[in-house]
Every structure is written in C-alpha cells, then in structure tokens.
Short mmCIF file of C-alpha atoms in Angstrom, two decimals:
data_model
loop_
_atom_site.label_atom_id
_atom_site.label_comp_id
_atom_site.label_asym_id
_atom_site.label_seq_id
_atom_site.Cartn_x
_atom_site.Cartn_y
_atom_site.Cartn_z
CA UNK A 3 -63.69 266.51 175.63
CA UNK A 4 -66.93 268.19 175.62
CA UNK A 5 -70.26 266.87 177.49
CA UNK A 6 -71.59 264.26 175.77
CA UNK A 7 -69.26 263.59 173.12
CA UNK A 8 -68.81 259.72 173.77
CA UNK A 9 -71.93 259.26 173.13
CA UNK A 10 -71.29 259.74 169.25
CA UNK A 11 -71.84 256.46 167.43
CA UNK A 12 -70.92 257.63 163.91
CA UNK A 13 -68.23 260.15 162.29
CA UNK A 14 -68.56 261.24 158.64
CA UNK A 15 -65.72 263.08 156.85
CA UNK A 16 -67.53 265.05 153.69
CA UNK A 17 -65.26 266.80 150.78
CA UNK A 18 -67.68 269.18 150.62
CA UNK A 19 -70.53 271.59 151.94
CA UNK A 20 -73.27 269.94 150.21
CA UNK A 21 -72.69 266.63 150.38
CA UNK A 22 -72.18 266.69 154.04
CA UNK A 23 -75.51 268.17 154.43
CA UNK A 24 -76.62 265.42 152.16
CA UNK A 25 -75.45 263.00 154.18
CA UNK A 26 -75.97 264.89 157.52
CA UNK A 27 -80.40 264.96 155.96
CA UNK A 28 -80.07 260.89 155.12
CA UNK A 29 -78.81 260.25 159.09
CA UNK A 30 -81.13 262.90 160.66
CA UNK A 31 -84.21 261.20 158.53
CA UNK A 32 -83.38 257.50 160.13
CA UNK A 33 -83.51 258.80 163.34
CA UNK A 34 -79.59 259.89 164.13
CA UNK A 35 -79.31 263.31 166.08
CA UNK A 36 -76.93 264.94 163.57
CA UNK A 37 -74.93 267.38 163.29
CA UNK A 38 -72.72 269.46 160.88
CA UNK A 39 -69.62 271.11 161.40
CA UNK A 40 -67.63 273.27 158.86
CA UNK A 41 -64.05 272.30 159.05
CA UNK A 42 -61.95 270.45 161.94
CA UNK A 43 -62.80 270.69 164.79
CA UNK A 44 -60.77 272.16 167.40
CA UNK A 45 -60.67 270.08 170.19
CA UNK A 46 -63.03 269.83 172.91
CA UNK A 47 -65.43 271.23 170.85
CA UNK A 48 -67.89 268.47 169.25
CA UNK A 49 -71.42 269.07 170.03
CA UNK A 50 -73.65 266.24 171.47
CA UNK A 51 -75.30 264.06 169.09
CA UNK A 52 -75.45 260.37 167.64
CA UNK A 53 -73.74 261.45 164.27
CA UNK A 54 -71.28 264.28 163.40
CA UNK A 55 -70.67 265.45 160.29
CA UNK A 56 -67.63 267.15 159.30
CA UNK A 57 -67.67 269.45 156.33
CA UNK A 58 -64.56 269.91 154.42
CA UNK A 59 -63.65 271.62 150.95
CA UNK A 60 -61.32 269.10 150.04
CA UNK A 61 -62.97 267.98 146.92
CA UNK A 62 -60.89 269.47 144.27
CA UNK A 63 -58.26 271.00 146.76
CA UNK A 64 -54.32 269.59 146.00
CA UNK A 65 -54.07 266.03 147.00
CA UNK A 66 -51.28 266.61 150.09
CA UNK A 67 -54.26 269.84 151.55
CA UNK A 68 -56.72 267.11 151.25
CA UNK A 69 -55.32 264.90 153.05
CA UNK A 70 -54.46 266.39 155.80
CA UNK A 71 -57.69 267.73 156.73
CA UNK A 72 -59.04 264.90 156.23
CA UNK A 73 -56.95 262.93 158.54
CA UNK A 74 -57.17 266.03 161.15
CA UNK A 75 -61.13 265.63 160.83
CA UNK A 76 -60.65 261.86 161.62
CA UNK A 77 -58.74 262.62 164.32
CA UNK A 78 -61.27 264.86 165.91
CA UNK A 79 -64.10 262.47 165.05
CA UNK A 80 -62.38 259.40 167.24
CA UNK A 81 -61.56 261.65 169.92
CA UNK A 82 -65.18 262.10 169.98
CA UNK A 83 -65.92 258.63 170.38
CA UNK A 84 -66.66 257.40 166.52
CA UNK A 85 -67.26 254.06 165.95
CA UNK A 86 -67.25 254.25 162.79
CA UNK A 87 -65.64 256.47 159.95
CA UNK A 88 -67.38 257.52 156.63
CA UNK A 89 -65.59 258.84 154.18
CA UNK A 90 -68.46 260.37 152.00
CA UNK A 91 -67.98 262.02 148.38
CA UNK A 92 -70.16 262.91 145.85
CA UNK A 93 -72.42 260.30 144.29
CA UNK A 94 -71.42 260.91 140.69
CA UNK A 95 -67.57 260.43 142.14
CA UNK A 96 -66.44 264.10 141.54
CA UNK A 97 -62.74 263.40 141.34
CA UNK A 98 -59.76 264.40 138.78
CA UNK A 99 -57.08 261.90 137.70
CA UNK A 100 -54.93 262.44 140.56
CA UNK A 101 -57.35 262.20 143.75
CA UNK A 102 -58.85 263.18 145.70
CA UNK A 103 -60.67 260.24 146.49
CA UNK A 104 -58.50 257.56 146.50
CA UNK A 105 -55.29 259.39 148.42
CA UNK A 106 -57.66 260.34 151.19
CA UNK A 107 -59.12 256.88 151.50
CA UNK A 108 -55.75 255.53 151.57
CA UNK A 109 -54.86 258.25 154.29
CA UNK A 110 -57.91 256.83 156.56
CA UNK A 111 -57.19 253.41 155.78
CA UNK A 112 -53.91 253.65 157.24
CA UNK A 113 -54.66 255.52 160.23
CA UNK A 114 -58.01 253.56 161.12
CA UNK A 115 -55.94 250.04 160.42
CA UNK A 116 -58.91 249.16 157.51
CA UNK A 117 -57.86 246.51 155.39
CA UNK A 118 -61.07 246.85 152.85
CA UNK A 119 -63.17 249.40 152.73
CA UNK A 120 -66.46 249.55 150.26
CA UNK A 121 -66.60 251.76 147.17
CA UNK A 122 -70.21 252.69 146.62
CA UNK A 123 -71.52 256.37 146.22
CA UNK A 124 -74.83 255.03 144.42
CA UNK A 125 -77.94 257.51 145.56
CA UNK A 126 -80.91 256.01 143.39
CA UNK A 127 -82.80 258.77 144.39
CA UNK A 128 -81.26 260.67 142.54
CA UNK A 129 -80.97 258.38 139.70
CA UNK A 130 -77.41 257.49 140.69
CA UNK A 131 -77.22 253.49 140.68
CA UNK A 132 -73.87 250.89 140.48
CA UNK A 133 -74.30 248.06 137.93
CA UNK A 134 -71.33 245.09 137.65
CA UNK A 135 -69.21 248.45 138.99
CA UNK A 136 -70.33 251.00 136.68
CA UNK A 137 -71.84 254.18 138.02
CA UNK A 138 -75.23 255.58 135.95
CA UNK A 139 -76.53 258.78 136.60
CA UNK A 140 -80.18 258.02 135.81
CA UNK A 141 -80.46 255.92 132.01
CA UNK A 142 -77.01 256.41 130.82
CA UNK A 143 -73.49 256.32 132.14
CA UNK A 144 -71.54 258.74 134.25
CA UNK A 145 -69.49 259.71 131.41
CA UNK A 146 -72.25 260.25 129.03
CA UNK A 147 -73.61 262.22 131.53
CA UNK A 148 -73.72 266.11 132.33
CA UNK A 149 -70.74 265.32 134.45
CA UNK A 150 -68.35 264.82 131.50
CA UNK A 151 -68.60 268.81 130.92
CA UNK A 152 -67.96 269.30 134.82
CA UNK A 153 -65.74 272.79 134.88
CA UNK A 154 -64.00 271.37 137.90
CA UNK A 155 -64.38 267.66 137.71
CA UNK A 156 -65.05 266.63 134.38
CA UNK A 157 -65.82 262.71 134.67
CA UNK A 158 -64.55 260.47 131.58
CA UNK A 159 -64.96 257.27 132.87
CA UNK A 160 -68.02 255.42 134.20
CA UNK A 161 -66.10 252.13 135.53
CA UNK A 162 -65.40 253.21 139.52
CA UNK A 163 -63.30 249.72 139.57
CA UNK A 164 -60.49 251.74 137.10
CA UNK A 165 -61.08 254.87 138.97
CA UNK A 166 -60.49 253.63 142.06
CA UNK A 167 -57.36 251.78 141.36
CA UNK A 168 -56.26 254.85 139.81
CA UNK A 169 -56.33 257.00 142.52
CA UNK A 170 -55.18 254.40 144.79
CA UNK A 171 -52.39 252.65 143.36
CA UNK A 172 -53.90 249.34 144.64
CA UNK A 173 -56.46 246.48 143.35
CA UNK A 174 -59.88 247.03 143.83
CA UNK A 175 -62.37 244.22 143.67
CA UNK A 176 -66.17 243.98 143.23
CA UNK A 177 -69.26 242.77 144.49
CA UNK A 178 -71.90 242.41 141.80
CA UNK A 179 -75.39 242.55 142.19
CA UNK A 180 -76.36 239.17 142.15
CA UNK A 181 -74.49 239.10 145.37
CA UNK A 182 -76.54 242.40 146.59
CA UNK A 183 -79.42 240.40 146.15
CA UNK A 184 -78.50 237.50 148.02
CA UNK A 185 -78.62 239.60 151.02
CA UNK A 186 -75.80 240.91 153.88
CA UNK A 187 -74.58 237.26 154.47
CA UNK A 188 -73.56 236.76 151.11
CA UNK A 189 -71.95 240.61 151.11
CA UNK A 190 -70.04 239.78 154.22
CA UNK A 191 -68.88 236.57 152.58
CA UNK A 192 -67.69 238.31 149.49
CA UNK A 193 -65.69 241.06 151.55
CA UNK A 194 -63.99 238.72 153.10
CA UNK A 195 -63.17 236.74 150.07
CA UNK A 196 -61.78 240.09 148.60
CA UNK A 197 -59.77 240.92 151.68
CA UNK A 198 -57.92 237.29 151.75
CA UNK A 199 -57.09 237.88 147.90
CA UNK A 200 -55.47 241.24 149.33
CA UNK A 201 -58.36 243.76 147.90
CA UNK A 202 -58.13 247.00 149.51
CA UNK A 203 -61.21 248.79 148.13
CA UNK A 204 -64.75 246.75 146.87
CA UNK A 205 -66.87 248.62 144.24
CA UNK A 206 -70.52 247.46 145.46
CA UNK A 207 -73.47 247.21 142.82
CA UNK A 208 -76.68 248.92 144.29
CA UNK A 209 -79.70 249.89 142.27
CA UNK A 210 -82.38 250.32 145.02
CA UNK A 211 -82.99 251.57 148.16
CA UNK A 212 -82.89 247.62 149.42
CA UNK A 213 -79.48 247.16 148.18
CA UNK A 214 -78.60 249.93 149.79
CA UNK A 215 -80.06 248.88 153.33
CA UNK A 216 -78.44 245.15 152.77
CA UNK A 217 -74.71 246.73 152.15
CA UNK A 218 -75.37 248.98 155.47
CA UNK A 219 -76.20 245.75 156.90
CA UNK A 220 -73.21 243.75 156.13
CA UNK A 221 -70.54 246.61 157.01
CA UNK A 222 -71.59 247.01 160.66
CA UNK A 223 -68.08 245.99 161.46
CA UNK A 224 -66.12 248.08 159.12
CA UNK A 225 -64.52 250.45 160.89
CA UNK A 226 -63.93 252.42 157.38
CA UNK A 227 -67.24 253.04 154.86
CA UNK A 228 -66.41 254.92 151.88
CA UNK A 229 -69.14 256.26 149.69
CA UNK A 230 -71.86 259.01 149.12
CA UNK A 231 -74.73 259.21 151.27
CA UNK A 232 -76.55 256.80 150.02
CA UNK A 233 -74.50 254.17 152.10
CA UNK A 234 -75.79 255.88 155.47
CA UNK A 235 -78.90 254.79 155.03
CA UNK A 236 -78.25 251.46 156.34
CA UNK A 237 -75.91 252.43 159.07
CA UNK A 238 -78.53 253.72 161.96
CA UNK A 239 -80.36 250.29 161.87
CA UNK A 240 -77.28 248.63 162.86
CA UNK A 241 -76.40 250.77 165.89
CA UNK A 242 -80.12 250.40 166.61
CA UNK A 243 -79.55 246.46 166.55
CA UNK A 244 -76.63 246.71 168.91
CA UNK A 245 -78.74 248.21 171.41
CA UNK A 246 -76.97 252.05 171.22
CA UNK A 247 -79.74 253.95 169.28
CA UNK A 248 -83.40 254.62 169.80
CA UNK A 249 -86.33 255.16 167.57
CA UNK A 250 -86.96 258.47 166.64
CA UNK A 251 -88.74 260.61 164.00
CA UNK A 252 -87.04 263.20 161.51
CA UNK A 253 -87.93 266.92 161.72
CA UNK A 254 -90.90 267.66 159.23
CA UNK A 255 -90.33 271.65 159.27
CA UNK A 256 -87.71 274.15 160.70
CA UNK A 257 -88.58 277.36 162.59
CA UNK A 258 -86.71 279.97 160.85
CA UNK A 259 -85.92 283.80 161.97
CA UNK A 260 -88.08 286.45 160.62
CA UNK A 261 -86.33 288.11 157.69
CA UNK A 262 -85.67 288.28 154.03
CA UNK A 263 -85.05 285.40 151.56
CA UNK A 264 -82.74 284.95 148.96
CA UNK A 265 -80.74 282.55 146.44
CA UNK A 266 -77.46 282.51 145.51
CA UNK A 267 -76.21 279.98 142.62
CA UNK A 268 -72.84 279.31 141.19
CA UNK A 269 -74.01 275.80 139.59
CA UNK A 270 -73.65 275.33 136.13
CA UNK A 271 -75.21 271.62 136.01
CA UNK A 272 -78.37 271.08 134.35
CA UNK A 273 -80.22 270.58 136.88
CA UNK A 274 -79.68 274.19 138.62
CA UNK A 275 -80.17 275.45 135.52
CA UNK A 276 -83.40 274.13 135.25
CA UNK A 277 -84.20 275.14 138.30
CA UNK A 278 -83.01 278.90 137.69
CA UNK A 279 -85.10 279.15 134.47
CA UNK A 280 -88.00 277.69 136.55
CA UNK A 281 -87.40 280.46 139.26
CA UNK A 282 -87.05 283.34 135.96
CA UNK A 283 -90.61 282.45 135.22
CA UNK A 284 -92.02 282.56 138.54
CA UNK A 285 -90.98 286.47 138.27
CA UNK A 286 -88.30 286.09 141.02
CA UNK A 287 -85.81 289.04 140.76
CA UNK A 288 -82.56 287.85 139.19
CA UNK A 289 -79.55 289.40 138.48
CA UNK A 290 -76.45 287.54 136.61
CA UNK A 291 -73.35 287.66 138.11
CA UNK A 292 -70.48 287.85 134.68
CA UNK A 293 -66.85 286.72 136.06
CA UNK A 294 -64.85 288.83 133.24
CA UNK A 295 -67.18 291.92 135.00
CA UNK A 296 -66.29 290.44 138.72
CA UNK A 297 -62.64 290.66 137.06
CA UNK A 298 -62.44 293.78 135.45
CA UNK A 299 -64.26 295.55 138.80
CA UNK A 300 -67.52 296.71 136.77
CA UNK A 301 -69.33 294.24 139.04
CA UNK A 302 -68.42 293.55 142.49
CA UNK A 303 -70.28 291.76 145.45
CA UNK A 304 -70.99 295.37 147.37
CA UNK A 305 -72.85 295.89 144.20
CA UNK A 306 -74.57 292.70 144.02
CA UNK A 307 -76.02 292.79 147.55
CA UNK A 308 -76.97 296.65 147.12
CA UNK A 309 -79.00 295.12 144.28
CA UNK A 310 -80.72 291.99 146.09
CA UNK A 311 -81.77 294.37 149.43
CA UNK A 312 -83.08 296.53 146.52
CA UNK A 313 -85.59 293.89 145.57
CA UNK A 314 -89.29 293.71 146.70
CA UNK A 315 -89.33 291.15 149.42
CA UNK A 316 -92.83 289.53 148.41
CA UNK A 317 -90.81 286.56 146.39
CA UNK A 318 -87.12 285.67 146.87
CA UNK A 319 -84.29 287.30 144.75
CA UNK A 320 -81.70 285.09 142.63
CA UNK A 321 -78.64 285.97 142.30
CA UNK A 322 -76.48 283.57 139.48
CA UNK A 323 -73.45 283.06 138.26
CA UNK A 324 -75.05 279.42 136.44
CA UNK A 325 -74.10 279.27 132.72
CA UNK A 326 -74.37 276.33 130.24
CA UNK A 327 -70.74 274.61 129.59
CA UNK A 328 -69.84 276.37 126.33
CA UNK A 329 -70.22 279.80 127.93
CA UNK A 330 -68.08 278.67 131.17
CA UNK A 331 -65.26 277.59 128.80
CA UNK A 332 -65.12 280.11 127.26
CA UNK A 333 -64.30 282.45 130.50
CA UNK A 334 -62.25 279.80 131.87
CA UNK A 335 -60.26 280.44 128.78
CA UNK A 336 -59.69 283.65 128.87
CA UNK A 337 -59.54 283.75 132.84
CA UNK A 338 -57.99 280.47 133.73
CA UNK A 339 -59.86 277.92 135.21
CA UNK A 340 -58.96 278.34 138.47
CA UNK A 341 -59.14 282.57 138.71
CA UNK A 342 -62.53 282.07 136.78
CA UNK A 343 -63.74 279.84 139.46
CA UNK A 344 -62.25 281.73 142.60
CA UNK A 345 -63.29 285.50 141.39
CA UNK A 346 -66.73 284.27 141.65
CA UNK A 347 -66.10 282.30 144.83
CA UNK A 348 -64.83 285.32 146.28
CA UNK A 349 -67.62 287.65 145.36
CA UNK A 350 -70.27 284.97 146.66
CA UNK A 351 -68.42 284.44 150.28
CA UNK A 352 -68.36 288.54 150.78
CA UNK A 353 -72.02 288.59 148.96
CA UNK A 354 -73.34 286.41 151.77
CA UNK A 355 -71.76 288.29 154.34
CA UNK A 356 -73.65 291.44 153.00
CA UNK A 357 -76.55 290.16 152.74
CA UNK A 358 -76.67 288.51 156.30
CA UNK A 359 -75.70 292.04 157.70
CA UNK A 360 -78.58 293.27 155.37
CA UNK A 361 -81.60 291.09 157.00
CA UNK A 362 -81.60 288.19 154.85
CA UNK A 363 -82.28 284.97 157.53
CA UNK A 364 -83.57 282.61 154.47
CA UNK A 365 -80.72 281.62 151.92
CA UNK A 366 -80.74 279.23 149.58
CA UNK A 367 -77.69 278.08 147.74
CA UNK A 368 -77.23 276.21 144.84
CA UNK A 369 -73.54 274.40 143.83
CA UNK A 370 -70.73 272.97 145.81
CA UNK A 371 -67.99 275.49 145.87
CA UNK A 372 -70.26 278.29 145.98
CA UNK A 373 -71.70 276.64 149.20
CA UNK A 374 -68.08 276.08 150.82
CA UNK A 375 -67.79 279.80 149.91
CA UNK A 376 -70.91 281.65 151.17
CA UNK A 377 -70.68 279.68 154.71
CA UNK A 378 -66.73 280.57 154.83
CA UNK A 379 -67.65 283.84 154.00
CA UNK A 380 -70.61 283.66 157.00
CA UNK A 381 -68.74 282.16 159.38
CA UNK A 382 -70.82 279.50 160.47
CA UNK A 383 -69.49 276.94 161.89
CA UNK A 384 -72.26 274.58 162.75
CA UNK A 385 -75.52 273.67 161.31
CA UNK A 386 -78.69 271.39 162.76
CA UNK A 387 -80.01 269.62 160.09
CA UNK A 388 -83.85 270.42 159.74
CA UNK A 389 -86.48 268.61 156.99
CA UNK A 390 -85.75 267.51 153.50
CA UNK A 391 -86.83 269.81 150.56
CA UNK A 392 -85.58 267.46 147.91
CA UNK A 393 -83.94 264.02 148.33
CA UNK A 394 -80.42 264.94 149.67
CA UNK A 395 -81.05 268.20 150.51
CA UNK A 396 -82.40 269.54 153.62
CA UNK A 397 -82.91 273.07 155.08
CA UNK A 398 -80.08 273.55 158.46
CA UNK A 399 -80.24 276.24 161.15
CA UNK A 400 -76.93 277.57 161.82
CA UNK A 401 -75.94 277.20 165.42
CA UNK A 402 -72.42 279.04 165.24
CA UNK A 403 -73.06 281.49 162.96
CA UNK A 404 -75.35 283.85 162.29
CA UNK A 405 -79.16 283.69 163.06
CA UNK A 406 -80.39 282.37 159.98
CA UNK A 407 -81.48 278.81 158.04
CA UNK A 408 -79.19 278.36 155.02
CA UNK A 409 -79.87 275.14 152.19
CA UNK A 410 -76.55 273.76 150.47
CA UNK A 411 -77.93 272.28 147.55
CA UNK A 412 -75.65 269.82 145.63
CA UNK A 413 -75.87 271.51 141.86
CA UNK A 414 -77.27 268.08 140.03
CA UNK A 415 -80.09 267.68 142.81
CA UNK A 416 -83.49 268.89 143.14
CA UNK A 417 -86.38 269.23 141.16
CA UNK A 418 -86.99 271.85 138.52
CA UNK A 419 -89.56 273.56 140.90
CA UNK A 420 -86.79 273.23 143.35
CA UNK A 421 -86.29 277.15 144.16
CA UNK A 422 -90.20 277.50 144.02
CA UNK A 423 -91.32 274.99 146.89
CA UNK A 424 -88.37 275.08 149.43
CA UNK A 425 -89.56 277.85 151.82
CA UNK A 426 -93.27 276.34 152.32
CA UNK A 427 -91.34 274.02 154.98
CA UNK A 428 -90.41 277.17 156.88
CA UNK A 429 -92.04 278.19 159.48
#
C-alpha cells in the first residue's frame, strides 16, 4: 500500500471519463482532496487524498466487461482504505435494457454486503431533478428529452423505479419527496422501512440542492451510494461530522503549461451542439470530422492534427465530429452503430496523441466516449481536479500523463458560451 492511502475516506467507481470528473469537481468543491484515476488501479498505487475517483468506460461496455472492472476498481478502492463506495453514473441514467447499471450495482452489493442502496442520479444544476421517482431533465421528462435520440443510450422511459428493477431483477422501492422534506430522520426511517420489506434499491425524490444535502445526510452509514454526482454533495459534511475531514476551500484557477489550445468534440447532444455553433461564430477554426471519410481513409487523424497545428494559435481550434440525430442515423446505418462510433473513437484517441506531441497543453473535450478515448489515447493515468468552468465540469491537470490540463465535458452540460469562457480560469 502506498503512503498515505488509509487515509482515504471515500471511493467512487464512475462508468465513465466525464462523469468521474463530474463527480471528482462536486468532492474537490466541498473541500475533499480528490483525485482521478483512469482505470484500476494496480496495486500499491493510489495516490494520497480524502477521495479517489476511479474512471472507468464501462458505461455502454457488455454487461460481464462491466462488471468486472467495476468490482476490480472496488477492490482497489477498499484496499485503499474506503469507507464508503459510490457507484456514480450519469444523471440522465445512460443505460440500455440490459445494464449496465443495475448488474454492476448488484455486483457491489454483493461484494460490499449492502442490503439497500439509494437510486438517485438527480443533478438540479443541471436541470436534472427526481419527482415521486421520475427523472426530468429540466421541464419535461427524461424520455421526452434529447436523451430519447441518444446514439448509444437512447432513454425511453422516465420512471427509474421500472428501470431499476429491470436491470436488477429485484424490487425497488421509493422515497418520495414529502419524505425529502421531512429531513434525514425521516429518510433514515424510510430506508429502513424499505430494507425490512426486502427492498434492495430506493429511488430518492430530490429537486434542490437541500434535498440533496438531507439524502447525503441520512446515508452516512451506507456502505453502498449509488447515483450521479449530485449525491456527493452531501457526503464530505458527514466525514466532517465524524471528526475525519477538515475545512478547506476549492481551487478557484489552475496553472496550466505554456502551449497551444484546442477542442475536440464527438457529442452529438444539444447542448454541445450549441456550444459548437457558439464557438463557429466566435471565428474559432473548425474542421468536421465525417465517419464514412474516417472509413473510407480520405480523412484520417494524421490529417486532422496536421490541420489543427496548421491553425493560428490566437483563438483555439475545434475539431468535431457533433451532428444532429438524423444525420448520425443515418451513418450508423450504413456503418453500424458500433463501427460508426469506434472509427471516430479511434481517430480522436490517435488525434490527441498528435496533437500532445505537437504542443497543444490546453484541450478541451466535449462527449463521453470521445473523452474515454482521447485520455486512452494520451495515456494519462491520473488527473488533479482544478476549478469548475460549468457546474459538473472542471478543468484537471494530468499527473501521469503528459504535461498538460485536459476538460472532460459531459456532452448535455455546459453553457452555450461554454467553449468561449473556459480558458479565462487558466493561468
């Protein structure tokens, strides 16, 4: 074991890049000296701090790959000296029929000896919010949202009690909102309630901030949290009442190596989209990235970073593979969805490499699996979380890795100005 690593308070298993940076910003923000890892862990090898996060890409990867790495993470993360697991997955429950949330919490469960674990990936926000166990993504359900016409994940169902039990094979219960507002006693009393009626999992309402601080509250003792990153927010107040965590500030700005700055975006949610358009009429440089070109080897990614070190270095360059949903299906149809989705994966990983061998210290990138991809494909291992551009996403400096500050952006977060404002909090 490493110096330092029983000092660790908290362990966090993420399914993906971005949302363990997410979730790595929300415990770094309250105070929790975080950090991120990508992938397990070999042991001996956890860095000091009061929270590790472990970054997986086991979000849409087959159920049996899932969960073993997740389990392997979990491992690593009590060796360490966890106190507590979180399982944390995207707050708009990014999931297909089959798992992979529900095998993977079943996995943990078992292992960790958790007879009830909590269901909540509400992140109000970002307009994501739990009502009598219905997820929203701002004004209208999850399945009238953007996320129904996921390429990956497409989300039909807005009730996370019938998702859950889905994936899990097992009743799950709920705690409504009234009982969120009567505070962590009357959470506590309602777990417990499910738990003698033989409820593994408990969808939790949460519409606020508060609600989110009272479930924290009442699941000190849970050896097993399940949720997105939302639920952390609560969690460093409670080692902080057990006497094991100090007071301390968040970082407000990150020193970053002198060099050139770039995005790379494989989203195709509205939001990035937005944010790309935004970025178009700023004047940055942008080049589209086609995946029947990637495929038919008129574009490849020696070609796209020739193009991006081409670029005047007085603004960022973009470079985008972000299309709205009609245009998508229609590669993914004559690709397949999965060759559509790993040709561009692919080119991104060995487009990041370039570019980091090219000077670039400053990249920003926007979309889940293209995140898992360009830090695979910059072998970086580590990252210290640094301040928040946008809620749930922060700037890191990578530690193992290459000298440089990289942002995972989630592809439904940020602002439309997004792109524009990020780099004013480097330094």
């Amino acid at each position: 074991m490493a110096e330092g690593e029983d000092r660790m308070l908290l362990g966090v298993i993420a399914d993906d890049m971005t949302g363990a940076t997410d979730v790595a910003l929300m415990l770094n923000r309250a105070g929790m000296r975080t950090v991120q890892v990508i992938g397990v862990p070999p042991a001996g090898t956890l860095p000091e701090a009061d929270a590790v996060v472990v970054a997986l890409k086991s979000r849409t990867n087959p159920v049996a790959e899932a969960v073993a790495d997740s389990l392997a993470a979990c491992e690593a993360l009590l060796k360490g000296g966890a106190r507590q697991i979180l399982f944390k997955y995207c707050s708009t429950f990014d999931s297909t029929a089959e798992g992979n949330i529900g095998p993977v919490a079943n996995a943990l469960a078992e292992r960790l000896g958790a007879k009830l674990a909590i269901v909540c990936p509400a992140f109000p926000a970002n307009g994501r919010s739990i009502y009598q166990g219905y997820l929203f993504v701002g004004a209208v359900p999850l399945h009238e949202s953007s996320m129904k016409d996921h390429p990956l994940t497409p989300m039909r169902d807005s009730n996370l009690m019938r998702l859950m039990a889905a994936q899990a094979k097992t009743e799950v219960g709920l705690v409504d909102y009234v009982t969120v507002l009567a505070g962590p006693s009357a959470v506590k009393a309602r777990l417990a309630k499910l738990q003698t009626d033989g409820v593994r999992y408990a969808v939790t309402d949460a519409l606020t901030n508060e609600d989110l601080m009272t479930l924290g509250h009442a699941v000190s003792e849970h050896v097993l949290l399940t949720g997105g990153s939302g639920i952390a927010m609560g969690l460093p107040q409670n080692f902080r009442r057990a006497g094991l965590l100090p007071e301390r500030p968040g970082p407000q700005e990150l020193k970053a190596p002198a060099g050139r700055a770039g995005i790379i975006s494989g989203s195709c949610s509205t939001a990035t989209r937005g944010q790309i358009e935004a970025a178009l009429e700023a004047g940055y440089p942008a080049l589209k990235v086609d995946p029947l070109a990637l495929a038919d080897g008129s574009q490849d990614a020696t070609g796209l970073a020739a193009w991006a070190l081409a670029q005047p270095q007085d603004k960022p360059f973009l470079v985008y593979s972000s299309d709205d949903p009609a245009e998508v299906a229609a590669v993914q149809d004559k690709l397949g969805r999965d060759k559509a989705g790993g040709i561009v994966e692919h080119a991104f990983a060995e487009l990041a490499r370039r570019l980091s061998e090219g000077g670039v210290t400053r990249l920003l990138v926007a979309g889940g699996e293209t995140s898992g991809a360009t830090v695979l494909g910059l072998g970086i291992r580590t990252l210290e979380i640094g301040p928040e551009i946008d809620p749930g996403v922060p700037w890191t400096r990578v530690v193992d890795g290459p000298d440089m500050v990289v942002a995972l952006k989630s592809g439904n977060f940020g602002t439309p100005d997004f792109f524009l404002k990020a780099w004013k909090l480097l330094r």
